[in-house]
Amino acid sequence: MIRIYETMFIVSPRLDEESRNSMAEKVRDYIVERVSGTIEKFDRWGIRKLAYRVTKGFSEGDYTVIQFKADSESVDILEKFYGITPEVFRWQTFRREDLEKAEKKALLKKGTSEEELPEGQTEVKAVESAVVEVSEAVVEKTTETVATEE
Amino acid sequence: MVRDNRRRMRSKKKCRLCGSKTTYIDYKNLSLLREYVTEKGKIIPKRITGNCAKHQRMVKEAIQRARFMALLPYTKE
């Protein structure tokens, strides 16, 4: 199941700028190669003050935000990678369901307007459910009419 | 009846996020999140902000994410 994810991580400010940049690129390449995802957005914030002092004693950090598409089962690999990288001291990865929904809607709209089925399954499912609903409604109606006749 | 009620009536708060039809609150949008946080950094309850349950949940989620990434404080002083 391909899903949209967003990940943010903070790199230690003790490294110099070059190695911080290379660290961000390393994560990006890791997502492409190991997680086999596709990068949609790559945003470097650079050094930024933290809202509070972290237990490691840092009061600033280097932020990077990456939005990517990946398989839901392989995202764990990225989390493990963060865990064994001491330069990254905080990270967060989560699903962007709102973007997924928007994408799905756009696909459905496209399908109905062009009357084509670009990526079969979702369209077919929607049609099927609609048909089922209609048939149910018909059954209800018939039962009602029977009841009234009796 | 109506007149009696009017004396006690307060203007009813409306969920501003419903007004703008928000479907997702970004935890990086700090200027928005600061409106739902007190000076000490606590989340303001929905009975005061007037948020609906759905949007209060979104606000909560976003603030918690921002706090973890040290974009917003857990507490101030």
PDB file of C-alpha atoms in Angstrom:
ATOM      1  CA  MET A   1       0.000   0.000   0.000  1.00  0.00           C
ATOM      2  CA  ILE A   2       1.692   3.192  -1.175  1.00  0.00           C
ATOM      3  CA  ARG A   3       1.133   6.039   1.248  1.00  0.00           C
ATOM      4  CA  ILE A   4       2.255   9.615   1.736  1.00  0.00           C
ATOM      5  CA  TYR A   5       4.550  10.296   4.685  1.00  0.00           C
ATOM      6  CA  GLU A   6       6.209  13.289   6.177  1.00  0.00           C
ATOM      7  CA  THR A   7       9.377  13.069   8.185  1.00  0.00           C
ATOM      8  CA  MET A   8      11.262  15.706  10.132  1.00  0.00           C
ATOM      9  CA  PHE A   9      14.591  15.300  11.873  1.00  0.00           C
ATOM     10  CA  ILE A  10      16.998  17.464  13.816  1.00  0.00           C
ATOM     11  CA  VAL A  11      20.728  17.086  13.286  1.00  0.00           C
ATOM     12  CA  SER A  12      23.217  17.957  16.006  1.00  0.00           C
ATOM     13  CA  PRO A  13      24.538  21.541  15.771  1.00  0.00           C
ATOM     14  CA  ARG A  14      28.032  20.406  16.747  1.00  0.00           C
ATOM     15  CA  LEU A  15      28.740  19.224  13.203  1.00  0.00           C
ATOM     16  CA  ASP A  16      29.929  21.795  10.691  1.00  0.00           C
ATOM     17  CA  GLU A  17      27.628  22.974   7.934  1.00  0.00           C
ATOM     18  CA  GLU A  18      28.982  20.686   5.235  1.00  0.00           C
ATOM     19  CA  SER A  19      28.508  17.515   7.221  1.00  0.00           C
ATOM     20  CA  ARG A  20      25.033  18.651   8.270  1.00  0.00           C
ATOM     21  CA  ASN A  21      24.091  19.138   4.634  1.00  0.00           C
ATOM     22  CA  SER A  22      25.571  15.789   3.700  1.00  0.00           C
ATOM     23  CA  MET A  23      23.636  14.201   6.587  1.00  0.00           C
ATOM     24  CA  ALA A  24      20.347  15.529   5.190  1.00  0.00           C
ATOM     25  CA  GLU A  25      21.248  14.277   1.745  1.00  0.00           C
ATOM     26  CA  LYS A  26      22.195  10.925   3.209  1.00  0.00           C
ATOM     27  CA  VAL A  27      18.717  10.554   4.692  1.00  0.00           C
ATOM     28  CA  ARG A  28      17.161  11.568   1.394  1.00  0.00           C
ATOM     29  CA  ASP A  29      19.218   9.012  -0.529  1.00  0.00           C
ATOM     30  CA  TYR A  30      18.401   6.419   2.102  1.00  0.00           C
ATOM     31  CA  ILE A  31      14.681   6.953   1.541  1.00  0.00           C
ATOM     32  CA  VAL A  32      15.105   6.567  -2.211  1.00  0.00           C
ATOM     33  CA  GLU A  33      17.401   3.540  -2.112  1.00  0.00           C
ATOM     34  CA  ARG A  34      16.465   1.461   0.929  1.00  0.00           C
ATOM     35  CA  VAL A  35      12.866   2.492   1.649  1.00  0.00           C
ATOM     36  CA  SER A  36      12.274   2.645  -2.139  1.00  0.00           C
ATOM     37  CA  GLY A  37      10.209   5.784  -1.800  1.00  0.00           C
ATOM     38  CA  THR A  38       9.852   8.805  -4.039  1.00  0.00           C
ATOM     39  CA  ILE A  39      10.734  12.233  -2.661  1.00  0.00           C
ATOM     40  CA  GLU A  40       8.008  14.825  -3.151  1.00  0.00           C
ATOM     41  CA  LYS A  41       9.372  17.689  -1.093  1.00  0.00           C
ATOM     42  CA  PHE A  42      12.784  18.291   0.388  1.00  0.00           C
ATOM     43  CA  ASP A  43      12.974  21.278   2.687  1.00  0.00           C
ATOM     44  CA  ARG A  44      16.098  22.382   4.564  1.00  0.00           C
ATOM     45  CA  TRP A  45      15.372  24.793   7.401  1.00  0.00           C
ATOM     46  CA  GLY A  46      18.949  25.030   8.624  1.00  0.00           C
ATOM     47  CA  ILE A  47      19.977  25.947  12.159  1.00  0.00           C
ATOM     48  CA  ARG A  48      17.059  26.970  14.338  1.00  0.00           C
ATOM     49  CA  LYS A  49      16.685  27.654  18.025  1.00  0.00           C
ATOM     50  CA  LEU A  50      14.881  24.951  20.007  1.00  0.00           C
ATOM     51  CA  ALA A  51      11.904  25.873  22.170  1.00  0.00           C
ATOM     52  CA  TYR A  52      13.517  24.148  25.137  1.00  0.00           C
ATOM     53  CA  ARG A  53      16.834  22.615  26.067  1.00  0.00           C
ATOM     54  CA  VAL A  54      17.056  18.976  25.023  1.00  0.00           C
ATOM     55  CA  THR A  55      18.508  16.393  27.423  1.00  0.00           C
ATOM     56  CA  LYS A  56      21.641  16.190  25.290  1.00  0.00           C
ATOM     57  CA  GLY A  57      22.286  19.821  26.161  1.00  0.00           C
ATOM     58  CA  PHE A  58      21.591  21.366  22.775  1.00  0.00           C
ATOM     59  CA  SER A  59      19.652  24.601  22.541  1.00  0.00           C
ATOM     60  CA  GLU A  60      19.631  24.691  18.731  1.00  0.00           C
ATOM     61  CA  GLY A  61      19.483  22.204  15.909  1.00  0.00           C
ATOM     62  CA  ASP A  62      19.480  21.730  12.161  1.00  0.00           C
ATOM     63  CA  TYR A  63      15.969  20.984  10.871  1.00  0.00           C
ATOM     64  CA  THR A  64      15.032  19.146   7.687  1.00  0.00           C
ATOM     65  CA  VAL A  65      11.562  18.210   6.447  1.00  0.00           C
ATOM     66  CA  ILE A  66      11.015  15.554   3.785  1.00  0.00           C
ATOM     67  CA  GLN A  67       7.719  14.519   2.258  1.00  0.00           C
ATOM     68  CA  PHE A  68       7.776  11.219   0.440  1.00  0.00           C
ATOM     69  CA  LYS A  69       5.670   8.373  -0.925  1.00  0.00           C
ATOM     70  CA  ALA A  70       6.537   4.893   0.211  1.00  0.00           C
ATOM     71  CA  ASP A  71       5.179   1.477   0.967  1.00  0.00           C
ATOM     72  CA  SER A  72       3.613   1.244   4.409  1.00  0.00           C
ATOM     73  CA  GLU A  73       5.655  -1.808   5.361  1.00  0.00           C
ATOM     74  CA  SER A  74       9.072  -0.402   4.532  1.00  0.00           C
ATOM     75  CA  VAL A  75       8.827   2.878   6.471  1.00  0.00           C
ATOM     76  CA  ASP A  76      10.064   1.117   9.608  1.00  0.00           C
ATOM     77  CA  ILE A  77      13.487   0.805   7.977  1.00  0.00           C
ATOM     78  CA  LEU A  78      13.814   4.579   8.076  1.00  0.00           C
ATOM     79  CA  GLU A  79      12.979   4.691  11.792  1.00  0.00           C
ATOM     80  CA  LYS A  80      15.646   2.073  12.469  1.00  0.00           C
ATOM     81  CA  PHE A  81      18.134   4.098  10.467  1.00  0.00           C
ATOM     82  CA  TYR A  82      17.436   7.162  12.635  1.00  0.00           C
ATOM     83  CA  GLY A  83      17.905   5.038  15.729  1.00  0.00           C
ATOM     84  CA  ILE A  84      21.425   3.986  14.770  1.00  0.00           C
ATOM     85  CA  THR A  85      22.499   7.456  13.622  1.00  0.00           C
ATOM     86  CA  PRO A  86      23.741   9.449  16.623  1.00  0.00           C
ATOM     87  CA  GLU A  87      23.984  12.706  14.627  1.00  0.00           C
ATOM     88  CA  VAL A  88      20.165  12.786  14.396  1.00  0.00           C
ATOM     89  CA  PHE A  89      18.929  13.401  17.924  1.00  0.00           C
ATOM     90  CA  ARG A  90      15.223  13.835  17.244  1.00  0.00           C
ATOM     91  CA  TRP A  91      12.939  12.640  14.451  1.00  0.00           C
ATOM     92  CA  GLN A  92       9.312  12.144  13.641  1.00  0.00           C
ATOM     93  CA  THR A  93       7.583  10.318  10.784  1.00  0.00           C
ATOM     94  CA  PHE A  94       3.855  10.146  10.214  1.00  0.00           C
ATOM     95  CA  ARG A  95       1.228   9.623   7.553  1.00  0.00           C
ATOM     96  CA  ARG A  96      -0.383  12.533   5.734  1.00  0.00           C
ATOM     97  CA  GLU A  97      -3.901  11.186   5.389  1.00  0.00           C
ATOM     98  CA  ASP A  98      -5.311  14.501   4.254  1.00  0.00           C
ATOM     99  CA  LEU A  99      -3.047  14.506   1.165  1.00  0.00           C
ATOM    100  CA  GLU A 100      -3.966  10.898   0.435  1.00  0.00           C
ATOM    101  CA  LYS A 101      -7.650  11.765   0.575  1.00  0.00           C
ATOM    102  CA  ALA A 102      -7.164  14.777  -1.686  1.00  0.00           C
ATOM    103  CA  GLU A 103      -5.293  12.625  -4.172  1.00  0.00           C
ATOM    104  CA  LYS A 104      -8.010   9.985  -4.145  1.00  0.00           C
ATOM    105  CA  LYS A 105     -10.706  12.587  -4.694  1.00  0.00           C
ATOM    106  CA  ALA A 106      -8.810  14.095  -7.595  1.00  0.00           C
ATOM    107  CA  LEU A 107      -8.425  10.645  -9.136  1.00  0.00           C
ATOM    108  CA  LEU A 108     -12.125   9.883  -8.782  1.00  0.00           C
ATOM    109  CA  LYS A 109     -13.095  13.204 -10.312  1.00  0.00           C
ATOM    110  CA  LYS A 110     -10.756  12.637 -13.200  1.00  0.00           C
ATOM    111  CA  GLY A 111     -12.202   9.175 -13.753  1.00  0.00           C
ATOM    112  CA  THR A 112     -15.818  10.336 -13.829  1.00  0.00           C
ATOM    113  CA  SER A 113     -15.209  13.330 -16.071  1.00  0.00           C
ATOM    114  CA  GLU A 114     -13.207  11.424 -18.678  1.00  0.00           C
ATOM    115  CA  GLU A 115     -15.132   8.198 -18.214  1.00  0.00           C
ATOM    116  CA  GLU A 116     -11.929   6.230 -18.143  1.00  0.00           C
ATOM    117  CA  LEU A 117     -10.421   3.974 -15.546  1.00  0.00           C
ATOM    118  CA  PRO A 118      -6.790   5.090 -15.183  1.00  0.00           C
ATOM    119  CA  GLU A 119      -5.860   2.924 -12.207  1.00  0.00           C
ATOM    120  CA  GLY A 120      -8.698   0.435 -12.099  1.00  0.00           C
ATOM    121  CA  GLN A 121      -9.228  -0.799  -8.575  1.00  0.00           C
ATOM    122  CA  THR A 122     -10.473   2.220  -6.649  1.00  0.00           C
ATOM    123  CA  GLU A 123     -12.826   3.179  -9.443  1.00  0.00           C
ATOM    124  CA  VAL A 124     -14.227  -0.298  -9.784  1.00  0.00           C
ATOM    125  CA  LYS A 125     -14.734  -0.575  -6.029  1.00  0.00           C
ATOM    126  CA  ALA A 126     -16.595   2.725  -5.926  1.00  0.00           C
ATOM    127  CA  VAL A 127     -18.847   1.651  -8.761  1.00  0.00           C
ATOM    128  CA  GLU A 128     -19.512  -1.699  -7.128  1.00  0.00           C
ATOM    129  CA  SER A 129     -20.460  -0.138  -3.811  1.00  0.00           C
ATOM    130  CA  ALA A 130     -22.803   2.252  -5.622  1.00  0.00           C
ATOM    131  CA  VAL A 131     -24.460  -0.668  -7.395  1.00  0.00           C
ATOM    132  CA  VAL A 132     -24.864  -2.531  -4.116  1.00  0.00           C
ATOM    133  CA  GLU A 133     -26.454   0.510  -2.529  1.00  0.00           C
ATOM    134  CA  VAL A 134     -28.895   0.873  -5.383  1.00  0.00           C
ATOM    135  CA  SER A 135     -29.881  -2.790  -5.279  1.00  0.00           C
ATOM    136  CA  GLU A 136     -30.411  -2.558  -1.513  1.00  0.00           C
ATOM    137  CA  ALA A 137     -32.628   0.458  -1.987  1.00  0.00           C
ATOM    138  CA  VAL A 138     -34.663  -1.449  -4.578  1.00  0.00           C
ATOM    139  CA  VAL A 139     -35.078  -4.383  -2.205  1.00  0.00           C
ATOM    140  CA  GLU A 140     -36.270  -2.071   0.544  1.00  0.00           C
ATOM    141  CA  LYS A 141     -38.770  -0.474  -1.777  1.00  0.00           C
ATOM    142  CA  THR A 142     -40.173  -3.815  -2.886  1.00  0.00           C
ATOM    143  CA  THR A 143     -40.561  -4.987   0.681  1.00  0.00           C
ATOM    144  CA  GLU A 144     -42.356  -1.767   1.519  1.00  0.00           C
ATOM    145  CA  THR A 145     -44.762  -2.191  -1.354  1.00  0.00           C
ATOM    146  CA  VAL A 146     -45.435  -5.769  -0.293  1.00  0.00           C
ATOM    147  CA  ALA A 147     -46.161  -4.614   3.222  1.00  0.00           C
ATOM    148  CA  THR A 148     -48.593  -1.979   2.028  1.00  0.00           C
ATOM    149  CA  GLU A 149     -50.369  -4.447  -0.201  1.00  0.00           C
ATOM    150  CA  GLU A 150     -50.868  -6.825   2.640  1.00  0.00           C
TER     151      GLU A 150
ATOM    152  CA  MET B   1     -39.689  33.069  26.343  1.00  0.00           C
ATOM    153  CA  VAL B   2     -37.359  34.504  23.750  1.00  0.00           C
ATOM    154  CA  ARG B   3     -36.991  37.779  25.597  1.00  0.00           C
ATOM    155  CA  ASP B   4     -36.218  36.005  28.881  1.00  0.00           C
ATOM    156  CA  ASN B   5     -33.513  33.996  27.246  1.00  0.00           C
ATOM    157  CA  ARG B   6     -31.974  36.984  25.565  1.00  0.00           C
ATOM    158  CA  ARG B   7     -31.118  38.598  28.850  1.00  0.00           C
ATOM    159  CA  ARG B   8     -28.863  35.726  29.794  1.00  0.00           C
ATOM    160  CA  MET B   9     -27.621  34.863  26.330  1.00  0.00           C
ATOM    161  CA  ARG B  10     -23.966  35.153  25.506  1.00  0.00           C
ATOM    162  CA  SER B  11     -22.860  35.317  21.930  1.00  0.00           C
ATOM    163  CA  LYS B  12     -22.312  31.741  20.894  1.00  0.00           C
ATOM    164  CA  LYS B  13     -18.761  30.918  19.882  1.00  0.00           C
ATOM    165  CA  LYS B  14     -18.207  29.309  16.540  1.00  0.00           C
ATOM    166  CA  CYS B  15     -15.400  27.064  15.421  1.00  0.00           C
ATOM    167  CA  ARG B  16     -13.206  29.265  13.259  1.00  0.00           C
ATOM    168  CA  LEU B  17     -11.539  26.248  11.685  1.00  0.00           C
ATOM    169  CA  CYS B  18     -14.923  24.960  10.507  1.00  0.00           C
ATOM    170  CA  GLY B  19     -15.518  28.357   8.940  1.00  0.00           C
ATOM    171  CA  SER B  20     -12.377  28.034   6.871  1.00  0.00           C
ATOM    172  CA  LYS B  21     -13.088  24.327   6.169  1.00  0.00           C
ATOM    173  CA  THR B  22      -9.723  23.164   7.454  1.00  0.00           C
ATOM    174  CA  THR B  23      -8.968  19.496   6.850  1.00  0.00           C
ATOM    175  CA  TYR B  24      -5.449  19.410   8.237  1.00  0.00           C
ATOM    176  CA  ILE B  25      -3.549  21.544  10.718  1.00  0.00           C
ATOM    177  CA  ASP B  26       0.143  21.650   9.995  1.00  0.00           C
ATOM    178  CA  TYR B  27       2.350  21.372  13.057  1.00  0.00           C
ATOM    179  CA  LYS B  28       4.853  23.658  11.341  1.00  0.00           C
ATOM    180  CA  ASN B  29       2.318  26.494  11.186  1.00  0.00           C
ATOM    181  CA  LEU B  30       3.403  28.004  14.484  1.00  0.00           C
ATOM    182  CA  SER B  31       1.567  31.304  14.134  1.00  0.00           C
ATOM    183  CA  LEU B  32      -1.727  29.388  14.020  1.00  0.00           C
ATOM    184  CA  LEU B  33      -0.822  27.044  16.870  1.00  0.00           C
ATOM    185  CA  ARG B  34       0.208  29.912  19.144  1.00  0.00           C
ATOM    186  CA  GLU B  35      -3.403  31.106  19.080  1.00  0.00           C
ATOM    187  CA  TYR B  36      -4.450  27.875  20.780  1.00  0.00           C
ATOM    188  CA  VAL B  37      -1.795  27.918  23.468  1.00  0.00           C
ATOM    189  CA  THR B  38      -1.623  30.010  26.637  1.00  0.00           C
ATOM    190  CA  GLU B  39       1.343  32.158  27.598  1.00  0.00           C
ATOM    191  CA  LYS B  40       2.613  29.314  29.706  1.00  0.00           C
ATOM    192  CA  GLY B  41       2.405  26.956  26.771  1.00  0.00           C
ATOM    193  CA  LYS B  42      -0.706  25.011  27.772  1.00  0.00           C
ATOM    194  CA  ILE B  43      -3.368  24.007  25.244  1.00  0.00           C
ATOM    195  CA  ILE B  44      -6.459  26.198  25.611  1.00  0.00           C
ATOM    196  CA  PRO B  45      -9.617  24.103  26.163  1.00  0.00           C
ATOM    197  CA  LYS B  46     -12.304  24.117  23.509  1.00  0.00           C
ATOM    198  CA  ARG B  47     -14.862  25.612  25.870  1.00  0.00           C
ATOM    199  CA  ILE B  48     -12.839  28.808  25.690  1.00  0.00           C
ATOM    200  CA  THR B  49     -11.654  28.800  22.074  1.00  0.00           C
ATOM    201  CA  GLY B  50     -15.017  27.564  20.753  1.00  0.00           C
ATOM    202  CA  ASN B  51     -13.456  24.870  18.583  1.00  0.00           C
ATOM    203  CA  CYS B  52     -15.538  21.876  17.619  1.00  0.00           C
ATOM    204  CA  ALA B  53     -14.370  18.479  18.851  1.00  0.00           C
ATOM    205  CA  LYS B  54     -12.947  17.450  15.515  1.00  0.00           C
ATOM    206  CA  HIS B  55     -10.831  20.538  15.090  1.00  0.00           C
ATOM    207  CA  GLN B  56      -9.756  20.593  18.725  1.00  0.00           C
ATOM    208  CA  ARG B  57      -8.402  17.103  18.155  1.00  0.00           C
ATOM    209  CA  MET B  58      -6.481  18.325  15.101  1.00  0.00           C
ATOM    210  CA  VAL B  59      -5.098  21.264  17.090  1.00  0.00           C
ATOM    211  CA  LYS B  60      -4.063  18.924  19.906  1.00  0.00           C
ATOM    212  CA  GLU B  61      -2.295  16.587  17.506  1.00  0.00           C
ATOM    213  CA  ALA B  62      -0.442  19.437  15.818  1.00  0.00           C
ATOM    214  CA  ILE B  63       0.633  21.030  19.109  1.00  0.00           C
ATOM    215  CA  GLN B  64       1.900  17.725  20.453  1.00  0.00           C
ATOM    216  CA  ARG B  65       3.911  17.125  17.299  1.00  0.00           C
ATOM    217  CA  ALA B  66       5.346  20.630  17.418  1.00  0.00           C
ATOM    218  CA  ARG B  67       6.262  20.204  21.070  1.00  0.00           C
ATOM    219  CA  PHE B  68       8.112  16.986  20.431  1.00  0.00           C
ATOM    220  CA  MET B  69      10.167  18.597  17.684  1.00  0.00           C
ATOM    221  CA  ALA B  70      10.985  21.499  20.027  1.00  0.00           C
ATOM    222  CA  LEU B  71       9.089  24.004  17.897  1.00  0.00           C
ATOM    223  CA  LEU B  72       6.763  24.853  20.792  1.00  0.00           C
ATOM    224  CA  PRO B  73       7.569  24.664  24.517  1.00  0.00           C
ATOM    225  CA  TYR B  74       5.954  22.186  26.884  1.00  0.00           C
ATOM    226  CA  THR B  75       6.016  24.864  29.568  1.00  0.00           C
ATOM    227  CA  LYS B  76       7.395  28.333  29.998  1.00  0.00           C
ATOM    228  CA  GLU B  77       9.066  29.169  33.331  1.00  0.00           C
TER     229      GLU B  77
END
